[in-house]
PDB file of C-alpha atoms in Angstrom:
ATOM      1  CA  MET A   1      16.577  27.617  39.169  1.00 61.00           C
ATOM      2  CA  ALA A   2      14.251  24.843  37.931  1.00 69.00           C
ATOM      3  CA  ARG A   3      15.383  22.469  35.242  1.00 72.00           C
ATOM      4  CA  ARG A   4      13.396  22.086  32.052  1.00 70.00           C
ATOM      5  CA  ALA A   5      12.700  18.637  30.707  1.00 68.00           C
ATOM      6  CA  LYS A   6      14.295  17.862  27.367  1.00 70.00           C
ATOM      7  CA  SER A   7      12.088  16.402  24.691  1.00 71.00           C
ATOM      8  CA  GLN A   8      13.801  13.397  23.197  1.00 77.00           C
ATOM      9  CA  PHE A   9      13.117  11.325  20.133  1.00 74.00           C
ATOM     10  CA  THR A  10      12.382   7.922  21.608  1.00 80.00           C
ATOM     11  CA  PRO A  11      12.187   4.533  19.876  1.00 82.00           C
ATOM     12  CA  LEU A  12       8.420   4.738  20.317  1.00 84.00           C
ATOM     13  CA  HIS A  13       8.352   7.848  18.129  1.00 80.00           C
ATOM     14  CA  LEU A  14      10.360   6.027  15.453  1.00 83.00           C
ATOM     15  CA  VAL A  15       7.935   3.078  15.471  1.00 86.00           C
ATOM     16  CA  ALA A  16       4.947   5.428  15.146  1.00 86.00           C
ATOM     17  CA  VAL A  17       6.504   7.295  12.200  1.00 86.00           C
ATOM     18  CA  LEU A  18       7.404   4.050  10.386  1.00 88.00           C
ATOM     19  CA  ALA A  19       3.907   2.653  10.947  1.00 90.00           C
ATOM     20  CA  GLY A  20       2.368   5.827   9.516  1.00 89.00           C
ATOM     21  CA  VAL A  21       4.588   5.735   6.424  1.00 90.00           C
ATOM     22  CA  GLY A  22       3.821   2.033   5.930  1.00 88.00           C
ATOM     23  CA  LEU A  23       0.087   2.655   6.199  1.00 86.00           C
ATOM     24  CA  LEU A  24       0.215   5.473   3.633  1.00 86.00           C
ATOM     25  CA  ALA A  25       2.243   3.304   1.232  1.00 86.00           C
ATOM     26  CA  PHE A  26      -0.249   0.433   1.595  1.00 84.00           C
ATOM     27  CA  ILE A  27      -3.247   2.689   0.947  1.00 84.00           C
ATOM     28  CA  GLY A  28      -1.536   4.235  -2.090  1.00 80.00           C
ATOM     29  CA  PHE A  29      -0.752   0.798  -3.505  1.00 78.00           C
ATOM     30  CA  LYS A  30      -4.351  -0.371  -3.090  1.00 74.00           C
ATOM     31  CA  VAL A  31      -5.712   2.772  -4.766  1.00 73.00           C
ATOM     32  CA  LEU A  32      -3.369   2.374  -7.741  1.00 69.00           C
ATOM     33  CA  GLN A  33      -4.100  -1.341  -7.976  1.00 65.00           C
ATOM     34  CA  GLY A  34      -7.829  -0.657  -8.252  1.00 59.00           C
ATOM     35  CA  THR A  35      -7.376   1.723 -11.196  1.00 54.00           C
ATOM     36  CA  GLY A  36      -5.135  -0.582 -13.184  1.00 50.00           C
ATOM     37  CA  ALA A  37      -2.200   1.819 -12.850  1.00 49.00           C
ATOM     38  CA  SER A  38      -0.053  -0.809 -11.175  1.00 52.00           C
ATOM     39  CA  THR A  39      -0.320  -2.968 -14.319  1.00 55.00           C
ATOM     40  CA  GLY A  40       0.458  -0.133 -16.711  1.00 59.00           C
ATOM     41  CA  PHE A  41      -3.068  -0.231 -18.162  1.00 81.00           C
ATOM     42  CA  ALA A  42      -4.274   2.972 -16.448  1.00 79.00           C
ATOM     43  CA  ASP A  43      -4.363   4.874 -19.738  1.00 85.00           C
ATOM     44  CA  THR A  44      -6.749   2.277 -21.190  1.00 90.00           C
ATOM     45  CA  SER A  45     -10.497   2.271 -20.620  1.00 92.00           C
ATOM     46  CA  GLU A  46     -12.415  -0.758 -19.368  1.00 92.00           C
ATOM     47  CA  LEU A  47     -14.213  -2.809 -22.042  1.00 93.00           C
ATOM     48  CA  ASP A  48     -17.994  -2.416 -21.828  1.00 92.00           C
ATOM     49  CA  LEU A  49     -18.981  -6.082 -22.007  1.00 93.00           C
ATOM     50  CA  ARG A  50     -22.614  -5.433 -22.996  1.00 92.00           C
ATOM     51  CA  GLU A  51     -21.603  -3.150 -25.865  1.00 93.00           C
ATOM     52  CA  TYR A  52     -18.972  -5.660 -26.995  1.00 93.00           C
ATOM     53  CA  MET A  53     -21.460  -8.553 -26.983  1.00 92.00           C
ATOM     54  CA  GLU A  54     -24.072  -6.533 -28.917  1.00 92.00           C
ATOM     55  CA  ASN A  55     -21.766  -5.200 -31.642  1.00 91.00           C
ATOM     56  CA  SER A  56     -18.050  -5.901 -31.426  1.00 90.00           C
ATOM     57  CA  ASN A  57     -17.440  -4.432 -34.899  1.00 88.00           C
ATOM     58  CA  ALA A  58     -18.357  -0.978 -33.582  1.00 90.00           C
ATOM     59  CA  LEU A  59     -15.364  -1.271 -31.241  1.00 93.00           C
ATOM     60  CA  SER A  60     -12.922  -2.441 -33.940  1.00 92.00           C
ATOM     61  CA  ASN A  61      -9.301  -1.311 -33.649  1.00 93.00           C
ATOM     62  CA  ASN A  62      -9.877   0.214 -30.201  1.00 94.00           C
ATOM     63  CA  THR A  63      -7.819  -0.797 -27.161  1.00 95.00           C
ATOM     64  CA  TYR A  64      -9.375  -1.771 -23.835  1.00 95.00           C
ATOM     65  CA  ARG A  65      -8.563  -3.267 -20.446  1.00 94.00           C
ATOM     66  CA  ILE A  66     -10.193  -6.535 -19.310  1.00 94.00           C
ATOM     67  CA  GLU A  67      -9.779  -8.896 -16.366  1.00 94.00           C
ATOM     68  CA  GLY A  68     -11.026 -12.453 -16.447  1.00 95.00           C
ATOM     69  CA  THR A  69     -10.574 -16.130 -15.706  1.00 96.00           C
ATOM     70  CA  ILE A  70      -9.150 -18.526 -18.281  1.00 96.00           C
ATOM     71  CA  GLU A  71     -11.818 -21.117 -19.117  1.00 96.00           C
ATOM     72  CA  ASP A  72     -10.074 -23.151 -21.784  1.00 93.00           C
ATOM     73  CA  ARG A  73      -7.564 -23.123 -24.609  1.00 91.00           C
ATOM     74  CA  LEU A  74      -9.193 -23.578 -27.991  1.00 86.00           C
ATOM     75  CA  ASP A  75      -6.895 -26.030 -29.792  1.00 78.00           C
ATOM     76  CA  ASN A  76      -8.329 -25.691 -33.302  1.00 76.00           C
ATOM     77  CA  TRP A  77      -6.595 -22.310 -33.647  1.00 72.00           C
ATOM     78  CA  ARG A  78      -3.461 -22.107 -35.850  1.00 72.00           C
ATOM     79  CA  SER A  79      -0.492 -21.851 -33.467  1.00 70.00           C
ATOM     80  CA  THR A  80       1.386 -19.633 -35.931  1.00 74.00           C
ATOM     81  CA  GLN A  81      -1.092 -16.899 -34.990  1.00 77.00           C
ATOM     82  CA  GLY A  82      -0.627 -17.387 -31.243  1.00 87.00           C
ATOM     83  CA  ARG A  83      -2.977 -19.129 -28.825  1.00 92.00           C
ATOM     84  CA  LEU A  84      -6.747 -18.671 -28.556  1.00 92.00           C
ATOM     85  CA  PHE A  85      -8.350 -18.810 -25.117  1.00 94.00           C
ATOM     86  CA  SER A  86     -11.894 -18.627 -23.853  1.00 95.00           C
ATOM     87  CA  VAL A  87     -11.867 -16.041 -21.047  1.00 96.00           C
ATOM     88  CA  LEU A  88     -14.775 -15.555 -18.643  1.00 96.00           C
ATOM     89  CA  LEU A  89     -15.416 -11.854 -18.033  1.00 94.00           C
ATOM     90  CA  ASP A  90     -17.648 -10.493 -15.277  1.00 90.00           C
ATOM     91  CA  ASP A  91     -18.103  -6.720 -14.996  1.00 83.00           C
ATOM     92  CA  GLY A  92     -20.749  -6.888 -12.268  1.00 84.00           C
ATOM     93  CA  LYS A  93     -23.651  -6.396 -14.692  1.00 86.00           C
ATOM     94  CA  GLU A  94     -22.798  -8.904 -17.409  1.00 87.00           C
ATOM     95  CA  ARG A  95     -21.007 -12.252 -17.419  1.00 92.00           C
ATOM     96  CA  ALA A  96     -19.798 -13.830 -20.666  1.00 94.00           C
ATOM     97  CA  ALA A  97     -17.026 -15.907 -22.198  1.00 94.00           C
ATOM     98  CA  VAL A  98     -15.089 -14.187 -24.978  1.00 94.00           C
ATOM     99  CA  GLY A  99     -12.343 -15.284 -27.343  1.00 92.00           C
ATOM    100  CA  VAL A 100      -8.932 -13.800 -26.592  1.00 95.00           C
ATOM    101  CA  VAL A 101      -5.946 -14.301 -28.922  1.00 94.00           C
ATOM    102  CA  VAL A 102      -2.576 -14.323 -27.167  1.00 94.00           C
ATOM    103  CA  PRO A 103       0.128 -13.601 -29.799  1.00 93.00           C
ATOM    104  CA  GLU A 104       3.323 -15.653 -30.149  1.00 90.00           C
ATOM    105  CA  LYS A 105       5.387 -13.044 -28.295  1.00 91.00           C
ATOM    106  CA  PHE A 106       3.658 -14.230 -25.078  1.00 91.00           C
ATOM    107  CA  ASN A 107       4.389 -17.951 -25.673  1.00 86.00           C
ATOM    108  CA  SER A 108       6.780 -17.918 -22.704  1.00 88.00           C
ATOM    109  CA  THR A 109       3.877 -16.917 -20.418  1.00 90.00           C
ATOM    110  CA  ASN A 110       2.287 -19.922 -18.728  1.00 91.00           C
ATOM    111  CA  ILE A 111      -1.489 -19.565 -19.081  1.00 92.00           C
ATOM    112  CA  GLN A 112      -3.614 -22.270 -17.466  1.00 93.00           C
ATOM    113  CA  ARG A 113      -7.305 -22.945 -16.931  1.00 94.00           C
ATOM    114  CA  GLY A 114      -8.680 -21.217 -13.805  1.00 96.00           C
ATOM    115  CA  GLN A 115      -6.011 -18.495 -13.623  1.00 96.00           C
ATOM    116  CA  ARG A 116      -7.023 -14.819 -13.515  1.00 95.00           C
ATOM    117  CA  PHE A 117      -5.326 -12.353 -15.848  1.00 95.00           C
ATOM    118  CA  LYS A 118      -5.490  -8.661 -16.630  1.00 94.00           C
ATOM    119  CA  PHE A 119      -5.246  -8.023 -20.348  1.00 95.00           C
ATOM    120  CA  LYS A 120      -4.748  -4.969 -22.501  1.00 96.00           C
ATOM    121  CA  VAL A 121      -6.545  -5.936 -25.722  1.00 96.00           C
ATOM    122  CA  THR A 122      -7.394  -4.582 -29.156  1.00 96.00           C
ATOM    123  CA  VAL A 123     -10.663  -5.538 -30.866  1.00 95.00           C
ATOM    124  CA  GLN A 124      -9.785  -7.080 -34.253  1.00 91.00           C
ATOM    125  CA  SER A 125     -11.737  -5.643 -37.143  1.00 90.00           C
ATOM    126  CA  GLY A 126     -13.914  -8.117 -39.003  1.00 86.00           C
ATOM    127  CA  THR A 127     -13.802 -10.915 -36.418  1.00 86.00           C
ATOM    128  CA  GLY A 128     -14.327  -8.935 -33.203  1.00 88.00           C
ATOM    129  CA  VAL A 129     -11.861 -11.230 -31.431  1.00 89.00           C
ATOM    130  CA  LEU A 130      -9.828  -9.591 -28.679  1.00 95.00           C
ATOM    131  CA  GLU A 131      -6.073  -9.624 -29.358  1.00 95.00           C
ATOM    132  CA  VAL A 132      -3.733  -9.227 -26.391  1.00 96.00           C
ATOM    133  CA  VAL A 133      -1.334  -6.278 -26.453  1.00 95.00           C
ATOM    134  CA  ASP A 134      -0.096  -6.824 -22.882  1.00 95.00           C
ATOM    135  CA  LEU A 135      -0.973  -9.097 -19.979  1.00 94.00           C
ATOM    136  CA  THR A 136      -0.285  -9.712 -16.309  1.00 93.00           C
ATOM    137  CA  LYS A 137      -1.562 -12.169 -13.711  1.00 91.00           C
ATOM    138  CA  ALA A 138      -4.296 -10.704 -11.527  1.00 84.00           C
TER     139      ALA A 138
END
């Protein structure tokens, strides 16, 4: 009577399975990162830079997601109201520097010129300045 070969789970099978799981995890992370979900801002829409530059008062009291590069800290701002930064935004169609107020609760966050940040912001009524609700380094 002929013997049948046993199929065995070899170390090569284990490596292939782990590589497949790793690849799926990497792809999932990249997809979530692109939507802003990894920062917790997924439920917030992207700020339309052109609309903001034309009439920021129309967007008053709404919350948006932005990503930009810190250009400079504006020192003439009262520190009791937080810190005011000039942030360069580029949405592919428009490129502009906007004022972003970082409240006192983020004073422990080190923000320096040239760094990229993702911000969840609210448009202040009257001034149109963007006030940070949450932030993370990009």
